[in-house]
PDB file of C-alpha atoms in Angstrom:
ATOM      1  CA  UNK A   1     108.024  34.211 148.880  1.00 39.00           C
ATOM      2  CA  UNK A   2     110.345  36.597 150.471  1.00 38.00           C
ATOM      3  CA  UNK A   3     109.750  39.267 152.991  1.00 39.00           C
ATOM      4  CA  UNK A   4     108.995  42.025 150.119  1.00 41.00           C
ATOM      5  CA  UNK A   5     106.540  39.699 148.471  1.00 47.00           C
ATOM      6  CA  UNK A   6     104.929  39.061 151.815  1.00 43.00           C
ATOM      7  CA  UNK A   7     104.433  42.877 152.337  1.00 50.00           C
ATOM      8  CA  UNK A   8     102.666  43.297 148.957  1.00 59.00           C
ATOM      9  CA  UNK A   9     100.503  40.350 149.668  1.00 65.00           C
ATOM     10  CA  UNK A  10      99.844  41.590 152.931  1.00 73.00           C
ATOM     11  CA  UNK A  11      98.694  44.921 151.418  1.00 74.00           C
ATOM     12  CA  UNK A  12      96.497  43.191 148.953  1.00 76.00           C
ATOM     13  CA  UNK A  13      94.667  41.117 151.706  1.00 81.00           C
ATOM     14  CA  UNK A  14      94.185  44.450 153.717  1.00 84.00           C
ATOM     15  CA  UNK A  15      92.480  46.100 150.554  1.00 83.00           C
ATOM     16  CA  UNK A  16      90.110  42.997 150.231  1.00 84.00           C
ATOM     17  CA  UNK A  17      89.181  43.321 153.694  1.00 87.00           C
ATOM     18  CA  UNK A  18      88.602  46.863 153.260  1.00 87.00           C
ATOM     19  CA  UNK A  19      86.381  45.991 150.176  1.00 87.00           C
ATOM     20  CA  UNK A  20      84.421  43.318 152.406  1.00 87.00           C
ATOM     21  CA  UNK A  21      83.915  45.841 155.128  1.00 87.00           C
ATOM     22  CA  UNK A  22      82.417  47.816 152.350  1.00 88.00           C
ATOM     23  CA  UNK A  23      80.048  44.809 151.213  1.00 89.00           C
ATOM     24  CA  UNK A  24      81.888  44.624 148.143  1.00 88.00           C
ATOM     25  CA  UNK A  25      83.004  41.169 146.622  1.00 85.00           C
ATOM     26  CA  UNK A  26      86.706  41.242 145.706  1.00 85.00           C
ATOM     27  CA  UNK A  27      89.158  38.764 144.503  1.00 85.00           C
ATOM     28  CA  UNK A  28      92.855  39.168 143.936  1.00 84.00           C
ATOM     29  CA  UNK A  29      94.200  37.948 140.879  1.00 86.00           C
ATOM     30  CA  UNK A  30      97.528  37.777 138.772  1.00 85.00           C
ATOM     31  CA  UNK A  31      96.483  37.672 135.185  1.00 85.00           C
ATOM     32  CA  UNK A  32      99.732  36.198 134.047  1.00 85.00           C
ATOM     33  CA  UNK A  33      99.702  33.264 136.580  1.00 89.00           C
ATOM     34  CA  UNK A  34      98.094  30.101 135.399  1.00 91.00           C
ATOM     35  CA  UNK A  35      96.959  28.784 138.897  1.00 93.00           C
ATOM     36  CA  UNK A  36      95.733  32.270 140.010  1.00 91.00           C
ATOM     37  CA  UNK A  37      93.572  32.437 136.862  1.00 92.00           C
ATOM     38  CA  UNK A  38      92.160  28.947 137.311  1.00 93.00           C
ATOM     39  CA  UNK A  39      91.255  29.919 140.990  1.00 93.00           C
ATOM     40  CA  UNK A  40      89.501  32.790 139.690  1.00 92.00           C
ATOM     41  CA  UNK A  41      87.609  30.875 137.118  1.00 92.00           C
ATOM     42  CA  UNK A  42      86.550  28.269 139.859  1.00 92.00           C
ATOM     43  CA  UNK A  43      85.269  31.478 141.787  1.00 91.00           C
ATOM     44  CA  UNK A  44      83.417  32.918 138.991  1.00 90.00           C
ATOM     45  CA  UNK A  45      81.525  29.436 138.021  1.00 89.00           C
ATOM     46  CA  UNK A  46      80.681  28.936 141.664  1.00 89.00           C
ATOM     47  CA  UNK A  47      79.040  32.453 141.575  1.00 87.00           C
ATOM     48  CA  UNK A  48      77.275  31.722 138.318  1.00 87.00           C
ATOM     49  CA  UNK A  49      75.799  28.476 139.642  1.00 85.00           C
ATOM     50  CA  UNK A  50      74.685  30.144 142.675  1.00 83.00           C
ATOM     51  CA  UNK A  51      72.795  32.731 140.301  1.00 79.00           C
ATOM     52  CA  UNK A  52      71.404  29.768 138.204  1.00 74.00           C
ATOM     53  CA  UNK A  53      69.659  28.103 141.294  1.00 74.00           C
ATOM     54  CA  UNK A  54      67.305  31.622 141.553  1.00 73.00           C
ATOM     55  CA  UNK A  55      66.876  31.997 137.731  1.00 68.00           C
ATOM     56  CA  UNK A  56      66.556  28.332 136.282  1.00 61.00           C
ATOM     57  CA  UNK A  57      65.745  29.852 132.689  1.00 58.00           C
ATOM     58  CA  UNK A  58      69.251  31.244 132.162  1.00 62.00           C
ATOM     59  CA  UNK A  59      71.810  28.869 130.317  1.00 72.00           C
ATOM     60  CA  UNK A  60      74.187  31.410 129.604  1.00 82.00           C
ATOM     61  CA  UNK A  61      76.176  33.937 131.732  1.00 87.00           C
ATOM     62  CA  UNK A  62      78.019  37.024 130.650  1.00 90.00           C
ATOM     63  CA  UNK A  63      80.631  38.842 132.717  1.00 91.00           C
ATOM     64  CA  UNK A  64      81.568  42.320 131.793  1.00 92.00           C
ATOM     65  CA  UNK A  65      84.981  43.621 132.444  1.00 92.00           C
ATOM     66  CA  UNK A  66      85.006  47.208 133.116  1.00 91.00           C
ATOM     67  CA  UNK A  67      87.802  49.662 134.334  1.00 89.00           C
ATOM     68  CA  UNK A  68      89.924  52.406 133.601  1.00 87.00           C
ATOM     69  CA  UNK A  69      92.449  51.995 130.690  1.00 86.00           C
ATOM     70  CA  UNK A  70      95.679  49.945 130.807  1.00 82.00           C
ATOM     71  CA  UNK A  71      95.046  48.074 134.068  1.00 83.00           C
ATOM     72  CA  UNK A  72      94.999  44.586 132.350  1.00 85.00           C
ATOM     73  CA  UNK A  73      91.354  43.937 131.227  1.00 89.00           C
ATOM     74  CA  UNK A  74      92.460  42.471 127.861  1.00 89.00           C
ATOM     75  CA  UNK A  75      95.192  40.361 129.310  1.00 89.00           C
ATOM     76  CA  UNK A  76      92.662  39.102 132.084  1.00 92.00           C
ATOM     77  CA  UNK A  77      90.228  38.131 129.533  1.00 91.00           C
ATOM     78  CA  UNK A  78      92.767  36.308 127.304  1.00 91.00           C
ATOM     79  CA  UNK A  79      94.014  34.455 130.399  1.00 92.00           C
ATOM     80  CA  UNK A  80      90.367  33.280 131.145  1.00 92.00           C
ATOM     81  CA  UNK A  81      89.511  32.412 127.731  1.00 90.00           C
ATOM     82  CA  UNK A  82      92.700  30.253 127.394  1.00 90.00           C
ATOM     83  CA  UNK A  83      92.657  28.392 130.576  1.00 90.00           C
ATOM     84  CA  UNK A  84      88.745  28.167 130.327  1.00 86.00           C
ATOM     85  CA  UNK A  85      89.163  26.393 127.014  1.00 82.00           C
ATOM     86  CA  UNK A  86      91.816  24.048 128.479  1.00 78.00           C
ATOM     87  CA  UNK A  87      89.574  23.214 131.332  1.00 73.00           C
ATOM     88  CA  UNK A  88      86.590  22.602 129.043  1.00 66.00           C
ATOM     89  CA  UNK A  89      88.737  20.651 126.673  1.00 65.00           C
ATOM     90  CA  UNK A  90      87.365  22.696 123.713  1.00 64.00           C
ATOM     91  CA  UNK A  91      89.077  22.848 120.342  1.00 60.00           C
ATOM     92  CA  UNK A  92      89.221  25.278 117.622  1.00 59.00           C
ATOM     93  CA  UNK A  93      90.739  28.889 116.834  1.00 60.00           C
ATOM     94  CA  UNK A  94      91.851  30.735 120.002  1.00 61.00           C
ATOM     95  CA  UNK A  95      90.605  34.360 120.028  1.00 65.00           C
ATOM     96  CA  UNK A  96      92.511  36.942 121.355  1.00 66.00           C
ATOM     97  CA  UNK A  97      91.582  40.624 122.796  1.00 64.00           C
ATOM     98  CA  UNK A  98      94.159  43.168 121.854  1.00 62.00           C
ATOM     99  CA  UNK A  99      96.800  43.646 124.628  1.00 62.00           C
ATOM    100  CA  UNK A 100      99.427  46.823 124.501  1.00 58.00           C
ATOM    101  CA  UNK A 101     101.397  48.832 126.829  1.00 55.00           C
ATOM    102  CA  UNK A 102      99.778  51.783 125.699  1.00 59.00           C
ATOM    103  CA  UNK A 103      96.432  53.145 127.038  1.00 56.00           C
ATOM    104  CA  UNK A 104      93.113  53.120 125.175  1.00 55.00           C
ATOM    105  CA  UNK A 105      94.197  50.398 122.788  1.00 64.00           C
ATOM    106  CA  UNK A 106      91.032  48.393 123.105  1.00 63.00           C
ATOM    107  CA  UNK A 107      88.373  49.994 120.587  1.00 63.00           C
ATOM    108  CA  UNK A 108      85.531  47.576 120.415  1.00 72.00           C
ATOM    109  CA  UNK A 109      83.617  44.985 122.713  1.00 76.00           C
ATOM    110  CA  UNK A 110      85.089  41.432 122.504  1.00 82.00           C
ATOM    111  CA  UNK A 111      83.250  38.388 123.567  1.00 86.00           C
ATOM    112  CA  UNK A 112      85.311  35.475 124.715  1.00 88.00           C
ATOM    113  CA  UNK A 113      83.975  32.091 126.126  1.00 89.00           C
ATOM    114  CA  UNK A 114      85.399  31.189 129.368  1.00 89.00           C
ATOM    115  CA  UNK A 115      83.516  28.113 130.716  1.00 88.00           C
ATOM    116  CA  UNK A 116      81.092  25.507 129.658  1.00 84.00           C
ATOM    117  CA  UNK A 117      78.498  23.656 131.820  1.00 80.00           C
ATOM    118  CA  UNK A 118      77.082  26.367 132.316  1.00 81.00           C
ATOM    119  CA  UNK A 119      78.206  28.511 129.581  1.00 87.00           C
ATOM    120  CA  UNK A 120      80.267  31.744 130.627  1.00 90.00           C
ATOM    121  CA  UNK A 121      81.102  34.271 128.455  1.00 91.00           C
ATOM    122  CA  UNK A 122      83.208  37.456 129.371  1.00 92.00           C
ATOM    123  CA  UNK A 123      83.347  40.804 127.481  1.00 91.00           C
ATOM    124  CA  UNK A 124      86.259  42.949 127.119  1.00 89.00           C
ATOM    125  CA  UNK A 125      85.368  46.393 126.994  1.00 87.00           C
ATOM    126  CA  UNK A 126      87.491  49.728 126.221  1.00 87.00           C
ATOM    127  CA  UNK A 127      88.736  51.432 129.327  1.00 85.00           C
ATOM    128  CA  UNK A 128      86.736  54.378 130.842  1.00 86.00           C
ATOM    129  CA  UNK A 129      87.784  57.510 132.823  1.00 84.00           C
ATOM    130  CA  UNK A 130      85.713  60.302 134.277  1.00 82.00           C
ATOM    131  CA  UNK A 131      85.630  63.446 132.044  1.00 80.00           C
ATOM    132  CA  UNK A 132      87.487  65.599 134.529  1.00 82.00           C
ATOM    133  CA  UNK A 133      89.765  64.486 137.239  1.00 81.00           C
ATOM    134  CA  UNK A 134      90.579  67.554 139.492  1.00 81.00           C
ATOM    135  CA  UNK A 135      92.895  65.721 142.072  1.00 84.00           C
ATOM    136  CA  UNK A 136      96.520  66.365 140.684  1.00 85.00           C
ATOM    137  CA  UNK A 137      97.732  63.416 142.916  1.00 87.00           C
ATOM    138  CA  UNK A 138      95.292  61.102 141.098  1.00 87.00           C
ATOM    139  CA  UNK A 139      96.212  62.258 137.734  1.00 87.00           C
ATOM    140  CA  UNK A 140      99.956  61.789 138.466  1.00 88.00           C
ATOM    141  CA  UNK A 141      99.328  58.192 139.572  1.00 89.00           C
ATOM    142  CA  UNK A 142      97.143  57.331 136.711  1.00 88.00           C
ATOM    143  CA  UNK A 143     100.105  58.674 134.305  1.00 88.00           C
ATOM    144  CA  UNK A 144     102.584  56.728 136.516  1.00 90.00           C
ATOM    145  CA  UNK A 145     100.941  53.502 135.597  1.00 87.00           C
ATOM    146  CA  UNK A 146     100.301  54.369 132.113  1.00 85.00           C
ATOM    147  CA  UNK A 147      96.660  54.408 132.147  1.00 84.00           C
ATOM    148  CA  UNK A 148      96.809  58.078 130.614  1.00 80.00           C
ATOM    149  CA  UNK A 149      99.452  59.316 128.248  1.00 74.00           C
ATOM    150  CA  UNK A 150     102.745  60.438 129.568  1.00 72.00           C
ATOM    151  CA  UNK A 151     102.233  63.770 127.826  1.00 68.00           C
ATOM    152  CA  UNK A 152      99.858  64.999 130.409  1.00 67.00           C
ATOM    153  CA  UNK A 153     102.725  64.934 133.111  1.00 73.00           C
ATOM    154  CA  UNK A 154     105.949  64.474 131.348  1.00 85.00           C
ATOM    155  CA  UNK A 155     108.279  61.571 131.265  1.00 90.00           C
ATOM    156  CA  UNK A 156     110.840  63.159 133.455  1.00 92.00           C
ATOM    157  CA  UNK A 157     108.546  64.396 136.064  1.00 93.00           C
ATOM    158  CA  UNK A 158     106.976  60.870 136.256  1.00 94.00           C
ATOM    159  CA  UNK A 159     110.088  59.131 136.461  1.00 95.00           C
ATOM    160  CA  UNK A 160     111.041  61.360 139.434  1.00 94.00           C
ATOM    161  CA  UNK A 161     107.802  60.542 141.109  1.00 94.00           C
ATOM    162  CA  UNK A 162     108.747  56.914 140.784  1.00 95.00           C
ATOM    163  CA  UNK A 163     112.003  57.283 142.214  1.00 96.00           C
ATOM    164  CA  UNK A 164     110.493  59.115 145.206  1.00 95.00           C
ATOM    165  CA  UNK A 165     108.402  56.105 145.718  1.00 94.00           C
ATOM    166  CA  UNK A 166     111.139  53.761 145.456  1.00 95.00           C
ATOM    167  CA  UNK A 167     113.385  55.700 147.870  1.00 95.00           C
ATOM    168  CA  UNK A 168     110.726  55.557 150.526  1.00 93.00           C
ATOM    169  CA  UNK A 169     110.068  51.679 150.113  1.00 91.00           C
ATOM    170  CA  UNK A 170     111.993  48.714 151.121  1.00 88.00           C
ATOM    171  CA  UNK A 171     111.774  47.346 147.592  1.00 90.00           C
ATOM    172  CA  UNK A 172     115.262  48.296 146.621  1.00 93.00           C
ATOM    173  CA  UNK A 173     116.787  46.262 149.550  1.00 92.00           C
ATOM    174  CA  UNK A 174     115.984  43.021 147.621  1.00 91.00           C
ATOM    175  CA  UNK A 175     119.057  44.363 145.275  1.00 94.00           C
ATOM    176  CA  UNK A 176     121.565  44.319 147.847  1.00 92.00           C
ATOM    177  CA  UNK A 177     123.019  40.935 146.656  1.00 91.00           C
ATOM    178  CA  UNK A 178     123.593  42.603 143.317  1.00 88.00           C
ATOM    179  CA  UNK A 179     126.370  45.136 144.996  1.00 82.00           C
ATOM    180  CA  UNK A 180     130.048  44.736 145.381  1.00 66.00           C
ATOM    181  CA  UNK A 181     129.983  41.125 144.060  1.00 49.00           C
ATOM    182  CA  UNK A 182     133.575  39.504 143.295  1.00 38.00           C
ATOM    183  CA  UNK A 183     132.720  38.656 139.951  1.00 42.00           C
ATOM    184  CA  UNK A 184     130.569  41.748 139.010  1.00 47.00           C
ATOM    185  CA  UNK A 185     131.166  43.214 135.669  1.00 48.00           C
ATOM    186  CA  UNK A 186     129.669  46.257 134.288  1.00 46.00           C
ATOM    187  CA  UNK A 187     127.347  46.047 131.400  1.00 43.00           C
ATOM    188  CA  UNK A 188     129.782  47.800 129.189  1.00 43.00           C
ATOM    189  CA  UNK A 189     132.321  45.211 129.685  1.00 47.00           C
ATOM    190  CA  UNK A 190     129.879  42.580 129.041  1.00 45.00           C
ATOM    191  CA  UNK A 191     128.796  44.323 125.916  1.00 46.00           C
ATOM    192  CA  UNK A 192     132.302  44.345 124.469  1.00 41.00           C
ATOM    193  CA  UNK A 193     132.789  40.747 125.423  1.00 43.00           C
ATOM    194  CA  UNK A 194     129.789  39.688 123.671  1.00 41.00           C
ATOM    195  CA  UNK A 195     130.558  41.709 120.388  1.00 42.00           C
ATOM    196  CA  UNK A 196     133.874  39.804 120.329  1.00 41.00           C
ATOM    197  CA  UNK A 197     132.574  36.397 121.083  1.00 39.00           C
ATOM    198  CA  UNK A 198     129.217  35.408 119.181  1.00 42.00           C
ATOM    199  CA  UNK A 199     129.328  31.996 120.852  1.00 46.00           C
ATOM    200  CA  UNK A 200     129.230  33.347 124.250  1.00 43.00           C
ATOM    201  CA  UNK A 201     126.558  35.736 123.193  1.00 45.00           C
ATOM    202  CA  UNK A 202     124.409  32.682 121.732  1.00 45.00           C
ATOM    203  CA  UNK A 203     124.972  30.903 124.802  1.00 45.00           C
ATOM    204  CA  UNK A 204     123.508  33.595 127.037  1.00 42.00           C
ATOM    205  CA  UNK A 205     120.537  33.943 124.774  1.00 43.00           C
ATOM    206  CA  UNK A 206     119.859  30.289 125.236  1.00 45.00           C
ATOM    207  CA  UNK A 207     120.167  30.547 129.148  1.00 43.00           C
ATOM    208  CA  UNK A 208     118.107  33.487 129.547  1.00 40.00           C
ATOM    209  CA  UNK A 209     115.622  33.393 126.802  1.00 43.00           C
ATOM    210  CA  UNK A 210     112.548  35.211 128.365  1.00 46.00           C
ATOM    211  CA  UNK A 211     113.712  35.715 131.877  1.00 44.00           C
ATOM    212  CA  UNK A 212     113.737  39.569 132.358  1.00 47.00           C
ATOM    213  CA  UNK A 213     115.196  39.442 135.970  1.00 41.00           C
ATOM    214  CA  UNK A 214     118.417  38.251 134.222  1.00 50.00           C
ATOM    215  CA  UNK A 215     118.524  41.174 131.726  1.00 77.00           C
ATOM    216  CA  UNK A 216     122.000  42.675 132.166  1.00 86.00           C
ATOM    217  CA  UNK A 217     120.671  46.170 131.807  1.00 90.00           C
ATOM    218  CA  UNK A 218     118.042  45.665 134.499  1.00 92.00           C
ATOM    219  CA  UNK A 219     120.691  43.957 136.797  1.00 92.00           C
ATOM    220  CA  UNK A 220     122.535  47.240 136.392  1.00 93.00           C
ATOM    221  CA  UNK A 221     119.976  49.614 137.108  1.00 94.00           C
ATOM    222  CA  UNK A 222     118.781  47.656 140.032  1.00 95.00           C
ATOM    223  CA  UNK A 223     122.500  47.634 141.540  1.00 94.00           C
ATOM    224  CA  UNK A 224     123.008  51.273 140.568  1.00 95.00           C
ATOM    225  CA  UNK A 225     119.689  52.348 142.255  1.00 96.00           C
ATOM    226  CA  UNK A 226     120.655  50.140 145.416  1.00 96.00           C
ATOM    227  CA  UNK A 227     123.887  51.673 145.690  1.00 95.00           C
ATOM    228  CA  UNK A 228     123.159  55.335 145.400  1.00 95.00           C
ATOM    229  CA  UNK A 229     120.195  55.201 147.752  1.00 96.00           C
ATOM    230  CA  UNK A 230     122.054  53.104 150.605  1.00 94.00           C
ATOM    231  CA  UNK A 231     125.087  55.566 150.182  1.00 94.00           C
ATOM    232  CA  UNK A 232     122.929  58.817 150.317  1.00 94.00           C
ATOM    233  CA  UNK A 233     123.697  60.634 153.325  1.00 92.00           C
ATOM    234  CA  UNK A 234     120.570  62.472 154.078  1.00 89.00           C
ATOM    235  CA  UNK A 235     116.691  62.084 153.992  1.00 92.00           C
ATOM    236  CA  UNK A 236     115.579  59.696 151.256  1.00 92.00           C
ATOM    237  CA  UNK A 237     112.949  62.240 150.564  1.00 91.00           C
ATOM    238  CA  UNK A 238     115.512  64.851 149.821  1.00 92.00           C
ATOM    239  CA  UNK A 239     115.393  65.758 146.067  1.00 92.00           C
ATOM    240  CA  UNK A 240     118.836  65.711 145.691  1.00 94.00           C
ATOM    241  CA  UNK A 241     118.720  61.913 146.155  1.00 96.00           C
ATOM    242  CA  UNK A 242     116.613  61.876 142.731  1.00 95.00           C
ATOM    243  CA  UNK A 243     119.272  64.130 141.060  1.00 94.00           C
ATOM    244  CA  UNK A 244     122.067  61.582 141.957  1.00 95.00           C
ATOM    245  CA  UNK A 245     120.100  58.659 140.823  1.00 95.00           C
ATOM    246  CA  UNK A 246     119.523  60.305 137.459  1.00 93.00           C
ATOM    247  CA  UNK A 247     123.291  60.947 137.101  1.00 92.00           C
ATOM    248  CA  UNK A 248     123.961  57.353 138.064  1.00 92.00           C
ATOM    249  CA  UNK A 249     121.693  56.014 135.552  1.00 91.00           C
ATOM    250  CA  UNK A 250     123.671  57.386 132.574  1.00 89.00           C
ATOM    251  CA  UNK A 251     126.120  54.632 132.803  1.00 88.00           C
ATOM    252  CA  UNK A 252     123.541  51.966 133.817  1.00 90.00           C
ATOM    253  CA  UNK A 253     121.324  52.717 130.786  1.00 90.00           C
ATOM    254  CA  UNK A 254     124.283  53.304 128.258  1.00 86.00           C
ATOM    255  CA  UNK A 255     122.847  56.948 127.540  1.00 86.00           C
ATOM    256  CA  UNK A 256     125.385  59.231 126.001  1.00 80.00           C
ATOM    257  CA  UNK A 257     126.044  62.589 127.386  1.00 71.00           C
ATOM    258  CA  UNK A 258     125.926  64.613 124.416  1.00 71.00           C
ATOM    259  CA  UNK A 259     122.720  66.542 125.560  1.00 79.00           C
ATOM    260  CA  UNK A 260     121.785  66.655 129.254  1.00 80.00           C
ATOM    261  CA  UNK A 261     118.357  67.408 128.234  1.00 82.00           C
ATOM    262  CA  UNK A 262     118.028  64.608 125.916  1.00 85.00           C
ATOM    263  CA  UNK A 263     119.971  62.113 128.152  1.00 88.00           C
ATOM    264  CA  UNK A 264     117.610  62.855 131.025  1.00 90.00           C
ATOM    265  CA  UNK A 265     114.317  62.232 128.870  1.00 90.00           C
ATOM    266  CA  UNK A 266     115.926  59.159 127.524  1.00 92.00           C
ATOM    267  CA  UNK A 267     116.756  58.024 131.065  1.00 93.00           C
ATOM    268  CA  UNK A 268     112.969  58.818 132.286  1.00 94.00           C
ATOM    269  CA  UNK A 269     111.518  56.979 129.347  1.00 92.00           C
ATOM    270  CA  UNK A 270     113.720  53.832 129.902  1.00 93.00           C
ATOM    271  CA  UNK A 271     112.956  53.755 133.810  1.00 95.00           C
ATOM    272  CA  UNK A 272     109.294  54.309 133.372  1.00 93.00           C
ATOM    273  CA  UNK A 273     109.214  51.063 131.108  1.00 91.00           C
ATOM    274  CA  UNK A 274     111.118  48.912 133.570  1.00 93.00           C
ATOM    275  CA  UNK A 275     108.715  50.039 136.402  1.00 93.00           C
ATOM    276  CA  UNK A 276     105.540  49.590 134.322  1.00 89.00           C
ATOM    277  CA  UNK A 277     106.690  46.145 133.389  1.00 86.00           C
ATOM    278  CA  UNK A 278     107.309  44.991 136.827  1.00 87.00           C
ATOM    279  CA  UNK A 279     111.154  44.726 136.329  1.00 90.00           C
ATOM    280  CA  UNK A 280     111.886  47.317 139.218  1.00 93.00           C
ATOM    281  CA  UNK A 281     109.251  45.732 141.863  1.00 89.00           C
ATOM    282  CA  UNK A 282     105.963  45.832 142.565  1.00 85.00           C
ATOM    283  CA  UNK A 283     104.293  48.814 144.365  1.00 86.00           C
ATOM    284  CA  UNK A 284     100.819  49.775 145.728  1.00 83.00           C
ATOM    285  CA  UNK A 285     100.385  53.385 145.166  1.00 86.00           C
ATOM    286  CA  UNK A 286      97.139  54.171 147.189  1.00 83.00           C
ATOM    287  CA  UNK A 287      96.986  53.697 150.878  1.00 80.00           C
ATOM    288  CA  UNK A 288      93.718  52.129 152.512  1.00 78.00           C
ATOM    289  CA  UNK A 289      91.375  54.987 153.623  1.00 78.00           C
ATOM    290  CA  UNK A 290      91.420  55.159 157.518  1.00 69.00           C
ATOM    291  CA  UNK A 291      87.757  55.787 157.739  1.00 59.00           C
ATOM    292  CA  UNK A 292      85.525  52.764 156.928  1.00 46.00           C
TER     293      UNK A 292
END
């Protein structure tokens, strides 16, 4: 775990400590990590066994997943179901809750078995939001993470918001090793090379079948952002820095300059996609309230 990961881990622990002080039970989990899901499953089973000691008549426990849209409820339900079946050595068709990068994709309540002895089921539910959100900052954060549709704020504005967060963070410093490498070749050069050599293209596909961190576009975007931020002569909160980053993204994303408006919207959409899929780092958007 590097220093940047330790910083995010420390923030997570601070949030868990905050919830404990508020007498809320909290548990940090990564829905895409098998070990993390297994630890959460063990935690849930222990809690259910404690409840069964009080109510001996209950043979089955049901856990309800509730939260705002597009925060990973369905992904968590699927992971718990898959790991739970493996742990219980159960056979049969594996059920799946619908997972999508778009908000409000879950329409119905889905029940999935996640444990036996005692039997535990998890109910995946559609996301819920207050009917009115009056805080503009809260709305922006919800739209930035994809919880509500981009049309409520605009993709370009959201991309600018992300860049302002990136510029103030230390996340981009991890990409220093991508800059000024002796063997560095632009994405355009690699693209030409691949088009003239199918054998090399197939070799790369075999070498990096699913590892997004090795994606050449992501590589160029990270390098470009690092170089623009590092070389900027001024305050990182200056709006001119964001303008320079947008200009630099034309080459990194291979976006044509035929229409400035079209190009900027295209860049914004691509940038948001990389942020939301975690390929530009991980960020905690809320700070812990000072008043406990």
